[in-house]
Short mmCIF file of C-alpha atoms and ligand atoms in Angstrom, two decimals:
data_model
loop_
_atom_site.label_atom_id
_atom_site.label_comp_id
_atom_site.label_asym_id
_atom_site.label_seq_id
_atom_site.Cartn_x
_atom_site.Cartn_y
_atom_site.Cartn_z
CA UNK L 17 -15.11 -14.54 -29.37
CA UNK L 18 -19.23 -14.69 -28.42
CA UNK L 19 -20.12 -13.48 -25.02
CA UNK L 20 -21.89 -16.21 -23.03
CA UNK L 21 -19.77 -18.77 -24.65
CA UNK L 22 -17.01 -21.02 -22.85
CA UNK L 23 -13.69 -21.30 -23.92
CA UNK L 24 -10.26 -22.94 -22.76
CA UNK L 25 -6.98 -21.68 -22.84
CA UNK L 26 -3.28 -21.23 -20.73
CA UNK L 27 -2.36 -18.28 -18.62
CA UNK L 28 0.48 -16.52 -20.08
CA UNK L 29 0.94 -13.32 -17.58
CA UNK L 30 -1.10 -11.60 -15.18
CA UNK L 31 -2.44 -7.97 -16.41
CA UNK L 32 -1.69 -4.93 -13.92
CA UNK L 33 -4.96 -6.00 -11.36
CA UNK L 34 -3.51 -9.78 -11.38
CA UNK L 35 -6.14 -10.91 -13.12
CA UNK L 36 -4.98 -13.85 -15.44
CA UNK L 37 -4.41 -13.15 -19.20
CA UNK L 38 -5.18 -15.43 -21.91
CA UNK L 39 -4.73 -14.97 -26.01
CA UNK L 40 -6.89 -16.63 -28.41
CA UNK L 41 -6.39 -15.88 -32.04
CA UNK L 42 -4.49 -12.95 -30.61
CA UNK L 43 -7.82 -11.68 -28.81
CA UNK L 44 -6.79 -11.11 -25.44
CA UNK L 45 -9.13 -12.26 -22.12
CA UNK L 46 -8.58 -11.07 -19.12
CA UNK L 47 -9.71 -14.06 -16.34
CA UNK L 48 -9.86 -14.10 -12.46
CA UNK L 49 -9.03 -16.59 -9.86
CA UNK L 50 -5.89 -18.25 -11.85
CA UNK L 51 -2.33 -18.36 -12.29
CA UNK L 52 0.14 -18.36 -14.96
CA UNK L 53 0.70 -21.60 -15.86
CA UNK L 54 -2.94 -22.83 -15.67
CA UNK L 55 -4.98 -24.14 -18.03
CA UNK L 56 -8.35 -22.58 -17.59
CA UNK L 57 -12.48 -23.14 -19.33
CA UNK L 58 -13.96 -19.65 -18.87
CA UNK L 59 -17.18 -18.09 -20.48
CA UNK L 60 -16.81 -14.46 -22.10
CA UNK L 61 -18.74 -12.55 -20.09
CA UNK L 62 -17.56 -8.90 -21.27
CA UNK L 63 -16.50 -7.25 -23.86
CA UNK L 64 -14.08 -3.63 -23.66
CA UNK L 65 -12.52 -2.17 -26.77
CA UNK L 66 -9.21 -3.84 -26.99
CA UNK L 67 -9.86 -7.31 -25.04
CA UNK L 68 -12.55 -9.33 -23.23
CA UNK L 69 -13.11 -10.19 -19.85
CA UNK L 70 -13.90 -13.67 -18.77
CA UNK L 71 -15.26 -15.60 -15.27
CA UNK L 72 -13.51 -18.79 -14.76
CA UNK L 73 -15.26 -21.66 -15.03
CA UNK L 74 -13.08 -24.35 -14.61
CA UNK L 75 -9.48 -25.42 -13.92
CA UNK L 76 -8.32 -27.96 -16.30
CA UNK L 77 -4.75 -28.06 -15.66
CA UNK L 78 -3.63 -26.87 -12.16
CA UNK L 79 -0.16 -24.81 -12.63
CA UNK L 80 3.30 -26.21 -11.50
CA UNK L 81 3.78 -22.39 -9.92
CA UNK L 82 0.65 -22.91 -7.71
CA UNK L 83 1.21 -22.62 -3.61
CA UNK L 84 -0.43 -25.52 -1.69
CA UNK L 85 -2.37 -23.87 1.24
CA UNK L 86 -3.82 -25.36 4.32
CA UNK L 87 -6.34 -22.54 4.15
CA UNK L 88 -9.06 -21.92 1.39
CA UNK L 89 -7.48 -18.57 -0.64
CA UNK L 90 -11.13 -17.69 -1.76
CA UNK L 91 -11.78 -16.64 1.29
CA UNK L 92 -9.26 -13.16 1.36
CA UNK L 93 -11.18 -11.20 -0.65
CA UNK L 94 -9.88 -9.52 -3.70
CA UNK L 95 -6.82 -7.53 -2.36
CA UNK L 96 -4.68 -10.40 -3.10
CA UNK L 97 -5.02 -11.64 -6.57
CA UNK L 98 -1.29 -13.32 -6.77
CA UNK L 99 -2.05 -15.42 -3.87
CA UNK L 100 -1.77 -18.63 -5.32
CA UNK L 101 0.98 -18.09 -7.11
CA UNK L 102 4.70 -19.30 -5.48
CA UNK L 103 5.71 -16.16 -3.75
CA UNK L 104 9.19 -16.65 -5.72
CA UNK L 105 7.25 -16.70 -9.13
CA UNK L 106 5.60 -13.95 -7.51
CA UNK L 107 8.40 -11.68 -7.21
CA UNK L 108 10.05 -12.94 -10.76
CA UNK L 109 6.97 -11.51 -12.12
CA UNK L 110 7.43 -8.20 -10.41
CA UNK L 111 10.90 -7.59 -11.20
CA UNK L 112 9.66 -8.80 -15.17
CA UNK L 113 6.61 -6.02 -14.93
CA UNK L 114 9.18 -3.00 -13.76
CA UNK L 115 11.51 -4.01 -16.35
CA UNK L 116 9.18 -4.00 -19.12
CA UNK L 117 7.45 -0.73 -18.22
CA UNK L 118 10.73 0.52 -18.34
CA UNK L 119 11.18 -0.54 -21.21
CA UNK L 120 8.14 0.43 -23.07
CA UNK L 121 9.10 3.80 -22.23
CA UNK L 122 12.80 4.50 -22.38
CA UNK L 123 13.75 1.68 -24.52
CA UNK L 124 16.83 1.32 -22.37
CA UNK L 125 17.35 -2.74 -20.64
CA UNK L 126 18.35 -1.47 -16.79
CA UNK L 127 20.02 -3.86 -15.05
CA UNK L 128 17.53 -3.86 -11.89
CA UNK L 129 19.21 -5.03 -8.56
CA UNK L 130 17.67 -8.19 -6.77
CA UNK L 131 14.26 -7.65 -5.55
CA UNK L 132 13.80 -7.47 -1.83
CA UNK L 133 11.37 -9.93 -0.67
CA UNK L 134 9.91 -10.75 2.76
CA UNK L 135 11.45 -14.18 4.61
CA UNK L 136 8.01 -14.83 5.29
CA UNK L 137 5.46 -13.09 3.93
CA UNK L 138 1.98 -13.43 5.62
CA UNK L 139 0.87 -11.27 8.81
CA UNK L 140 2.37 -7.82 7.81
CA UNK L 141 -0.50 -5.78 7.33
CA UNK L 142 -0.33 -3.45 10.46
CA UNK L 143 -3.71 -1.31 9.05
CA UNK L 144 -6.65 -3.44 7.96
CA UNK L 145 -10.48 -2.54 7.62
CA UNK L 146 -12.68 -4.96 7.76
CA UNK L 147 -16.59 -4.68 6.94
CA UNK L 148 -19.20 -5.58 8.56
CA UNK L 149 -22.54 -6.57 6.85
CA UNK L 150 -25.24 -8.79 6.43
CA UNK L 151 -24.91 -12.28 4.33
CA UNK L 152 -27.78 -14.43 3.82
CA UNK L 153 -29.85 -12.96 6.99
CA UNK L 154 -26.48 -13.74 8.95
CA UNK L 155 -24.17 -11.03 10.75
CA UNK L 156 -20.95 -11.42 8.86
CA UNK L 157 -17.48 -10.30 9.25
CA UNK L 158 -15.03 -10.49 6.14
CA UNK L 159 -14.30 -9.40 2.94
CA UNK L 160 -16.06 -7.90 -0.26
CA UNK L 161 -15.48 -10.02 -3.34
CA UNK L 162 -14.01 -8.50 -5.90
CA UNK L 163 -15.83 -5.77 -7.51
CA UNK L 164 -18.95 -7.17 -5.83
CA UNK L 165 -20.80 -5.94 -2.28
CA UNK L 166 -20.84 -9.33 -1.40
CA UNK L 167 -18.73 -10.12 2.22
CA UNK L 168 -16.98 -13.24 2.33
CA UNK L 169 -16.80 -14.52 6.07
CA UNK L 170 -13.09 -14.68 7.56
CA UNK L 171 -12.04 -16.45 10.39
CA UNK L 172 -8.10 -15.71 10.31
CA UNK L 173 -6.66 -13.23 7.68
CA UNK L 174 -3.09 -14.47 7.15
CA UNK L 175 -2.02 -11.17 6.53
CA UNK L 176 -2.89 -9.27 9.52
CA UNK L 177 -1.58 -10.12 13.11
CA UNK L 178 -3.12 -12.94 14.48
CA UNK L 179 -3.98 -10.41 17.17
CA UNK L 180 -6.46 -9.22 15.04
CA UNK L 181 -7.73 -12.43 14.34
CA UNK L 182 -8.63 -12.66 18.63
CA UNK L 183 -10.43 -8.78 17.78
CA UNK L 184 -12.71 -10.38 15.26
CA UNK L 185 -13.66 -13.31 16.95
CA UNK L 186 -14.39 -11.61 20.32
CA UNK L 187 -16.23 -8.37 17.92
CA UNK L 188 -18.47 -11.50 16.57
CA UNK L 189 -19.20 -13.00 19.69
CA UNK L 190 -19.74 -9.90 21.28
CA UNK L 191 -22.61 -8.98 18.34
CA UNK L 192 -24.14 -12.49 18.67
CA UNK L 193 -24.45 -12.48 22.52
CA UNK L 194 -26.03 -8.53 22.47
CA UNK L 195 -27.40 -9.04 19.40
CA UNK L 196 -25.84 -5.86 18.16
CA UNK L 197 -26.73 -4.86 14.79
CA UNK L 198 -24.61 -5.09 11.18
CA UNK L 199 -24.83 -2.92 8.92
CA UNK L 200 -27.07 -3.92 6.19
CA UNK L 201 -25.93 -2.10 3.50
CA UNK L 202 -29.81 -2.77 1.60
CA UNK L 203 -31.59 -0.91 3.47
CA UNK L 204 -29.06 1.52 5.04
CA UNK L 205 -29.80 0.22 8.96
CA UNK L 206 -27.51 -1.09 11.97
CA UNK L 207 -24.95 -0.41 13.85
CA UNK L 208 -21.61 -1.60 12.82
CA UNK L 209 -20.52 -0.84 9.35
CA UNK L 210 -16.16 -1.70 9.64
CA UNK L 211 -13.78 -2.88 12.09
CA UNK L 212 -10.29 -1.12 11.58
CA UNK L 213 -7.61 -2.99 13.26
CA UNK L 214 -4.02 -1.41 13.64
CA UNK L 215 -1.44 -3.28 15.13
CA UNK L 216 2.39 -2.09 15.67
CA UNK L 217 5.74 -4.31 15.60
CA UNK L 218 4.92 -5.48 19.66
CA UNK L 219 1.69 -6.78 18.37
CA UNK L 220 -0.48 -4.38 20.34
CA UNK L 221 -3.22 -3.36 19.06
CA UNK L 222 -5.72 -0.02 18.70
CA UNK L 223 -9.23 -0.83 17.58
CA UNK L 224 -12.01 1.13 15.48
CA UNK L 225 -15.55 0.68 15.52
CA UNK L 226 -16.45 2.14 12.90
CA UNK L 227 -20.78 3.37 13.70
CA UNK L 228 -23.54 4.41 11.57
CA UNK L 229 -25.05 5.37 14.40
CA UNK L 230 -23.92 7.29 17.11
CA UNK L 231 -24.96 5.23 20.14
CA UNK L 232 -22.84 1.89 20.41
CA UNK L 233 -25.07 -0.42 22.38
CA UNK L 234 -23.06 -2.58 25.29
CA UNK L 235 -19.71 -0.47 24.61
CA UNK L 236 -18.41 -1.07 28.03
CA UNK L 237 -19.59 -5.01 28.00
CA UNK L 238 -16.98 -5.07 24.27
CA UNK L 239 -14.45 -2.88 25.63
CA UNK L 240 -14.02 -5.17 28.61
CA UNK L 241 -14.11 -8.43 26.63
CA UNK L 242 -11.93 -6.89 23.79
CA UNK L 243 -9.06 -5.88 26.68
CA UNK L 244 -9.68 -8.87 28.71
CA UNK L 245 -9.82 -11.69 25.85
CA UNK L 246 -6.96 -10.35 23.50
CA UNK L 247 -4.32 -8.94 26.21
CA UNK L 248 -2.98 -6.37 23.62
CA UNK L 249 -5.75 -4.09 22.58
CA UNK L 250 -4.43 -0.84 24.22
CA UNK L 251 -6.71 1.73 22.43
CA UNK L 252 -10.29 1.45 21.24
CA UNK L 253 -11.99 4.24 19.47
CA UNK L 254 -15.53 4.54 18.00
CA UNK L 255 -15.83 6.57 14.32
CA UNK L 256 -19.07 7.65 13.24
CA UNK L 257 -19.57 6.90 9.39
CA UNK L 258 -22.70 7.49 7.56
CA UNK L 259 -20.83 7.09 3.75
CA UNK L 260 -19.49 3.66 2.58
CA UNK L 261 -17.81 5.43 0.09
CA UNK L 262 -15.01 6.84 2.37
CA UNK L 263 -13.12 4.68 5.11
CA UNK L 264 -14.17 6.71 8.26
CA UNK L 265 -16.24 9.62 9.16
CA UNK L 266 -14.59 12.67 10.54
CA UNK L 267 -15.66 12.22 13.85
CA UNK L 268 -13.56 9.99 16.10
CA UNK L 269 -14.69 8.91 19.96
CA UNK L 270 -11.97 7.71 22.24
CA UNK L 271 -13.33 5.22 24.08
CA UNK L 272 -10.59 3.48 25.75
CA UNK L 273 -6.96 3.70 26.59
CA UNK L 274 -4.27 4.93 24.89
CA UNK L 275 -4.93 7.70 22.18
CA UNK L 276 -2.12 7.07 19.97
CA UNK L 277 -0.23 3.38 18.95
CA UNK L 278 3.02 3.71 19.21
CA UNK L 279 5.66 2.46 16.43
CA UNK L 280 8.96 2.34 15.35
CA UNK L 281 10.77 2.55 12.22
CA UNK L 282 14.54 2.56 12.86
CA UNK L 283 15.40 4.44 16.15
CA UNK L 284 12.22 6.87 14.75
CA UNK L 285 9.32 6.70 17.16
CA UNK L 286 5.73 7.34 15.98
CA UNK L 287 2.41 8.06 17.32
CA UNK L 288 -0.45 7.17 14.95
CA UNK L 289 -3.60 8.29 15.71
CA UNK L 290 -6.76 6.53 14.40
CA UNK L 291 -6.55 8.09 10.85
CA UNK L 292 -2.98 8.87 10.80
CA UNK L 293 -1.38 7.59 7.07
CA UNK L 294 1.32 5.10 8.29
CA UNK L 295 3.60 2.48 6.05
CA UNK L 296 1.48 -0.94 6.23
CA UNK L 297 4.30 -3.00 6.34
CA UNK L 298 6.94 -1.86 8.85
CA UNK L 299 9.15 -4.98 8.48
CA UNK L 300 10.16 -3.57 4.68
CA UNK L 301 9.76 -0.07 5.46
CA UNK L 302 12.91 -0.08 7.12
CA UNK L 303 14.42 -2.08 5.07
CA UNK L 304 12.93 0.37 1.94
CA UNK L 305 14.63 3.66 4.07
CA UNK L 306 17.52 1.29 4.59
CA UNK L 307 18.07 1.66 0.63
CA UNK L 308 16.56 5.18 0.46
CA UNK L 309 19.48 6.26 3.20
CA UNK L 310 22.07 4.11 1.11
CA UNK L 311 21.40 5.37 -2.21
CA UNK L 312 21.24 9.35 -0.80
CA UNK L 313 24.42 8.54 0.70
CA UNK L 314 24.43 11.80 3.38
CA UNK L 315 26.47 13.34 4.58
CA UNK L 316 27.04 16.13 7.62
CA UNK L 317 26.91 19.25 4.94
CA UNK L 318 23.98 18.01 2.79
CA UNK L 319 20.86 19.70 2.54
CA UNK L 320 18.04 17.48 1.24
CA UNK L 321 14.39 18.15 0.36
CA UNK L 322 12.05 15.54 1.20
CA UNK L 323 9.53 15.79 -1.75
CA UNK L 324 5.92 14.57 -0.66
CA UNK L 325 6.86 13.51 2.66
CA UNK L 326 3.76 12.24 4.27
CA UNK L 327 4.18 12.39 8.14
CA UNK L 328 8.00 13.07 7.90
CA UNK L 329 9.21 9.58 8.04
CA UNK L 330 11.88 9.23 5.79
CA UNK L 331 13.09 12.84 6.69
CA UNK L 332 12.86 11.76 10.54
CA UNK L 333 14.89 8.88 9.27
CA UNK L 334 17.90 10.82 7.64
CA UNK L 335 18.00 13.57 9.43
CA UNK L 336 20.64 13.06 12.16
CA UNK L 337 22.95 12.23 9.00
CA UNK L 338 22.72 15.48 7.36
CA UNK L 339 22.62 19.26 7.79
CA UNK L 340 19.08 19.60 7.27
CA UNK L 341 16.38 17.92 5.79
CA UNK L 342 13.02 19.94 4.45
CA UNK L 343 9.47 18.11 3.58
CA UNK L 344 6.79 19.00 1.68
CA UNK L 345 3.75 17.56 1.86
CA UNK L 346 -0.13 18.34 0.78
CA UNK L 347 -2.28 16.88 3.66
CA UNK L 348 -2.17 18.96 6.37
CA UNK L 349 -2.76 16.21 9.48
CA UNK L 350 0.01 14.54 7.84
CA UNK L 351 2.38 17.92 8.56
CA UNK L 352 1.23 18.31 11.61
CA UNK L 353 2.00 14.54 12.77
CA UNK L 354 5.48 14.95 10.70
CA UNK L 355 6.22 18.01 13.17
CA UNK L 356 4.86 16.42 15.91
CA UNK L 357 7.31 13.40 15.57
CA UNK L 358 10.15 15.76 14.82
CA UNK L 359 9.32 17.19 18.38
CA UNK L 360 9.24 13.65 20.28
CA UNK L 361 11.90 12.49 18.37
CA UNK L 362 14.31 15.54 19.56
CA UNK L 363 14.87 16.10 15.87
CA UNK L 364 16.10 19.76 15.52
CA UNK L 365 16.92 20.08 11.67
CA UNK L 366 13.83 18.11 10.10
CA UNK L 367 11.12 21.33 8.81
CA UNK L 368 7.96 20.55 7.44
CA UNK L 369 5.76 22.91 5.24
CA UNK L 370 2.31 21.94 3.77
CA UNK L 371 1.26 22.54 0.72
CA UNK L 372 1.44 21.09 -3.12
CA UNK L 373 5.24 20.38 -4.13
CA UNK L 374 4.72 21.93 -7.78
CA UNK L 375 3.69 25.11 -6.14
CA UNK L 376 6.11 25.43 -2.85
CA UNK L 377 9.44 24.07 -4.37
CA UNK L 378 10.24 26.98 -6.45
CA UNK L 379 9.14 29.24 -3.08
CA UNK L 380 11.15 27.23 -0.67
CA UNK L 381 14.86 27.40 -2.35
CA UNK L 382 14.66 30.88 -1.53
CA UNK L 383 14.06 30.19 2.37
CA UNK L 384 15.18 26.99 3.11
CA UNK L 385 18.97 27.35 0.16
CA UNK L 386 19.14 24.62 -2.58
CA UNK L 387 19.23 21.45 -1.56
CA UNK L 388 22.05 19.27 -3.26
CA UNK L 389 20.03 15.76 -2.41
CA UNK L 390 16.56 15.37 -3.29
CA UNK L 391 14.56 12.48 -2.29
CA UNK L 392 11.13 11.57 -4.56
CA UNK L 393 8.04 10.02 -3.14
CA UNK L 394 4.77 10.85 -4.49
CA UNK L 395 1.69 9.10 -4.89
CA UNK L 396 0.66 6.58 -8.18
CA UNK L 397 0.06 9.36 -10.07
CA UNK L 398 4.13 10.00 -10.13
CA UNK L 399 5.36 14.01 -9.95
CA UNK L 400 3.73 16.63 -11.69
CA UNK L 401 5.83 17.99 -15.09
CA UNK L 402 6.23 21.29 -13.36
CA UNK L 403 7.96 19.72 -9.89
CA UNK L 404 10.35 17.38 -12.59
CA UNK L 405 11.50 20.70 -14.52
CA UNK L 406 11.91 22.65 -11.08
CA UNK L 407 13.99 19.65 -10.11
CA UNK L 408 15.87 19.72 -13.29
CA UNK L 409 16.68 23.80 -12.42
CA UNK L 410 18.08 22.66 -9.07
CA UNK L 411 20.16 20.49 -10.47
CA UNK L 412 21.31 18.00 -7.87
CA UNK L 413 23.54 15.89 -7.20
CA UNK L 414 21.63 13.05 -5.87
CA UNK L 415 18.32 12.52 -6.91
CA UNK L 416 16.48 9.31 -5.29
CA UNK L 417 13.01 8.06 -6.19
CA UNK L 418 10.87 5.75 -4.33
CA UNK L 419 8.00 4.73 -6.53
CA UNK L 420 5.07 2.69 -6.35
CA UNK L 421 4.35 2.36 -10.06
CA UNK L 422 6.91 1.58 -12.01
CA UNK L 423 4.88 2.78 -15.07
CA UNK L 424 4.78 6.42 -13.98
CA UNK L 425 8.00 6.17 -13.01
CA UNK L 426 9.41 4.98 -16.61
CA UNK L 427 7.43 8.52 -17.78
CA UNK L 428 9.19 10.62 -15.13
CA UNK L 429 12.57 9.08 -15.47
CA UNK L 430 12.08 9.88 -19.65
CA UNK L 431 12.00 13.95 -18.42
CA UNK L 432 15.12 13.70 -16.14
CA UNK L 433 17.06 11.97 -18.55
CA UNK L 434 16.11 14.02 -21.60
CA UNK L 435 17.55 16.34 -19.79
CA UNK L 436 21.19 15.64 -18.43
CA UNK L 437 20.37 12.66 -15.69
CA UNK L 438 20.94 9.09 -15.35
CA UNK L 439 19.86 6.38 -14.07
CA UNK L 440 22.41 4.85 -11.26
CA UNK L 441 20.93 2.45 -9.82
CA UNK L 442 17.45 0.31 -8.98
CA UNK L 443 16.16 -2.03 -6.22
CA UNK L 444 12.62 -3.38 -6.10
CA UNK L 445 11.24 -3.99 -2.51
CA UNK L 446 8.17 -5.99 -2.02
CA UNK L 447 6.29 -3.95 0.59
CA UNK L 448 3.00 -5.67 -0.64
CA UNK L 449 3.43 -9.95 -0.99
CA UNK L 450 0.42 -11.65 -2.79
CA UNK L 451 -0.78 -8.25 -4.31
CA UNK L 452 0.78 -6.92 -7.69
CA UNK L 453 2.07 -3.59 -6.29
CA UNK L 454 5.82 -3.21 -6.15
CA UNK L 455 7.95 -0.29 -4.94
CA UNK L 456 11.33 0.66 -6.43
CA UNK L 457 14.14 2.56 -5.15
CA UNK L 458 16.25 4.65 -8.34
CA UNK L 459 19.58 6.64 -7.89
CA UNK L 460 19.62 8.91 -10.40
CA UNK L 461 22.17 11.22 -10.76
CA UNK L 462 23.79 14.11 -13.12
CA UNK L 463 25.57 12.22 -16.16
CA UNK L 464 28.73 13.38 -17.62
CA UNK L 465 31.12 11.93 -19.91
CA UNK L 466 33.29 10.38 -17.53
CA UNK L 467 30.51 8.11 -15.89
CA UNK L 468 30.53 4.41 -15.85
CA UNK L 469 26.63 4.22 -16.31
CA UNK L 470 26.52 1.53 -13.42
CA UNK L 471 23.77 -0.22 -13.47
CA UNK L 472 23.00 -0.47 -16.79
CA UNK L 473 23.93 -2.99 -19.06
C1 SAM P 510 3.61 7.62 -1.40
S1 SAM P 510 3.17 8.77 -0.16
C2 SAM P 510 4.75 9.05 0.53
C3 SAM P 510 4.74 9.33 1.99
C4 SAM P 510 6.07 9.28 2.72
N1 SAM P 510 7.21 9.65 1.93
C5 SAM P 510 6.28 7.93 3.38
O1 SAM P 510 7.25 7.23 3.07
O2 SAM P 510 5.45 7.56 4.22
C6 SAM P 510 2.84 10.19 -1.12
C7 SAM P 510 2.45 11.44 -0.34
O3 SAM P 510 2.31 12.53 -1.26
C8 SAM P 510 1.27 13.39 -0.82
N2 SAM P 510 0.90 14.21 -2.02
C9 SAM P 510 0.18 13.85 -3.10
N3 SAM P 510 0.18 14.82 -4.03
C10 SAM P 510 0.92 15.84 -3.53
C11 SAM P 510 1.32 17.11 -4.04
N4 SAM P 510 0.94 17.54 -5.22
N5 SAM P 510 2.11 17.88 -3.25
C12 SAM P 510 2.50 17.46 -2.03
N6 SAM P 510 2.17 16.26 -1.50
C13 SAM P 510 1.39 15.46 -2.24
C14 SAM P 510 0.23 12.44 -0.29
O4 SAM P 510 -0.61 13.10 0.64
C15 SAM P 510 1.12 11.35 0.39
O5 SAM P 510 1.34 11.66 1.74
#
């Protein structure tokens, strides 16, 4: 393989990003912008110790697995790599990845429950930022390509709210008309860096403009046009960000109506406030507790520890079922809107404490009793060793992890079932459509002789 030259060859997979993956003479090439099934020219352009990396050139045999559009793709930006793939191949190709990570790990063939797709799966984004910037000397209003500062223009995002589509249009008519600044990330000047849109299940909408400067020039002139040309927006707030490299700045202006959005998952009502950390699709989050609640199956005498519980949700979501329900989570705002929903929700037996779970669980058994159900929910990065082996100590009944990598999970299933558990059950839910991520649901519970192992083969 010679960088700078062009070569052709079939996509056989997609690697973990979703960019294609082609084999040469067992030299692997990682491509972007195609599917599996294609027959691609690309030139080399990179070389990384164990494969290449190459920019598509060419399509010389469109896929049978390719989705027909009436839309240009190109034009999403690089969060959504599996795009153009059928969203059923899509999801076959999820349910493959989880069981071959598992598999790589534990060498064990689970029998994995059928994935839970979306009917329809555009428009469920309810949190999106969108920059702002300058293209060719032009205000612009889209996307960065991938890995690149370069903003692709959007008129309609098919998978926000269209509402948000009206906020961008009226945002870049408001600009042109005032002739408001961009951003231009160059030279570090304007006014408008990022638009963050979050919409709830009534399509209403609170908007963020997010400033590198502090005054917003005709604020009232948008505010008015934003409320009068949308009908929905029913908060707008102003964030003052002088560092691209993190989504807002700390200090947040309310500048009109409501201060919170108000959602629902289940009967559970929550306020989110501007920065509040929120599932992004609330169609499959229920449907995702739905399992969680099945799989726990609680009862009026369990206690159950809600391991890395964000703001409370899934505790809020459980608790009238149960004796009591305890979360622990790291980010403090996150505690503090998990109490606060307790609160609104009249939720008397859901307790929050902040802190890191490897360091409070062993604390906590002695305040809060042992739990016998323990639900799992961290981050990426999966649970630390040290939370796993308190786990182990506690020695539940019911153990259920959600994960979002199915990688980490494989390596924190291997120290539960070294040690005495099993695997019960798992059911992939596609909280993410057109992206690679995929979240899984496990029931893993004590083993003993007598067990049926259901679930595996
Ligand atoms: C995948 S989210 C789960 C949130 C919540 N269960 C939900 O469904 O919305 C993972 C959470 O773990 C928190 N976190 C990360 N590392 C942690 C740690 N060591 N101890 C406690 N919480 C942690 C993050 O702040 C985040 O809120």
């Amino acid at each position: 393989m010679e960088l700078g030259e062009k070569y052709n060859g079939e996509v056989i997979d997609f690697n973990s990003e979703g960019l294609g993956v082609v084999k040469i003479d067992n030299q692997v090439i990682f491509v972007d912008n195609c599917v599996i099934g294609d027959t691609v020219e690309f030139e080399v352009i990179e070389k990384r110790k164990n494969y290449y990396i190459g920019e598509m050139t060419n399509i010389i045999n469109y896929s049978k697995l390719r989705e027909k559009y009436a839309f240009d793709t190109s034009k999403l930006g690089g969060g959504v790599p599996l795009i153009n793939l059928k969203y059923e191949e899509q999801l076959k190709w999820k349910e493959k990845k989880i069981r071959s990570d598992l598999y790589k790990t534990l060498k064990i063939e689970y029998d994995i429950e059928p994935i839970l797709g979306m009917t329809h799966p555009f428009r469920y984004r309810n949190n999106t930022q969108i920059p702002v910037g300058i293209k060719n000397g032009e205000k612009t209003i889209g996307y960065y390509k991938r890995k690149s500062n370069e903003i692709v223009p959007i008129e309609e995002d098919i998978l926000q709210k269209e509402i948000g589509d009206k906020i961008i249009k009226s945002i870049k008519e408001w600009m042109n008309k005032y002739n408001v600044e961009a951003f231009d990330r160059t030279n570090n000047k304007g006014v408008l860096r990022h638009i963050g849109i979050r919409t709830n299940q009534d399509s209403l909408a609170m908007v963020i403009l997010v400033t590198h400067t502090r005054e917003l020039p005709y604020k009232n002139e948008l505010v008015h046009k934003l409320v009068s040309e949308t009908g929905s927006v029913v908060s707008i707030y102003q964030n003052i960000n002088t560092d691209d490299k993190v989504k807002y700045g700390k200090e947040f202006i309310h500048i009109f109506g409501k201060e919170y959005l108000t959602d629902f998952i289940g009967d559970v009502k929550f306020n989110i406030s501007p920065e509040s950390f929120f599932q992004t699709n609330s169609y499959q989050t229920e449907k995702l507790y739905d399992i969680v609640k099945k799989y726990l199956a609680p009862k009026k005498s369990d206690v159950v520890f809600d391991l890395y519980s964000g703001i409370g949700s899934i505790a809020l979501f459980i608790a009238n079922d149960v004796d009591k329900v305890i979360g622990i989570e790291y980010t403090k705002s996150a505690v503090k809107d998990a109490k606060r929903n307790a609160v609104e929700n009249n939720i008397g037996n859901a307790y929050f404490y902040q802190g890191k779970v490897e360091d409070l669980l062993p604390q906590l058994q002695k305040k809060e009793g042992k739990p016998n159900k323990i639900i799992l929910d961290p981050p990426r990065a999966g649970a630390d060793k040290k939370t796993l082996f308190e786990i182990i100590k506690l020695n539940p009944e019911t153990i259920v992890y959600v994960s979002c990598d199915s990688a980490t999970l494989a390596r924190d299933l291997k120290i539960l079932l070294e040690n005495g558990f099993e695997v019960k059950k798992i059911k992939p839910v596609d909280m993410f459509p057109h992206t690679t991520e995929i979240e899984c649901v496990v029931l893993i519970q004590k083993g003993t002789k007598k067990c049926s192992l259901e679930g595996l083969i």
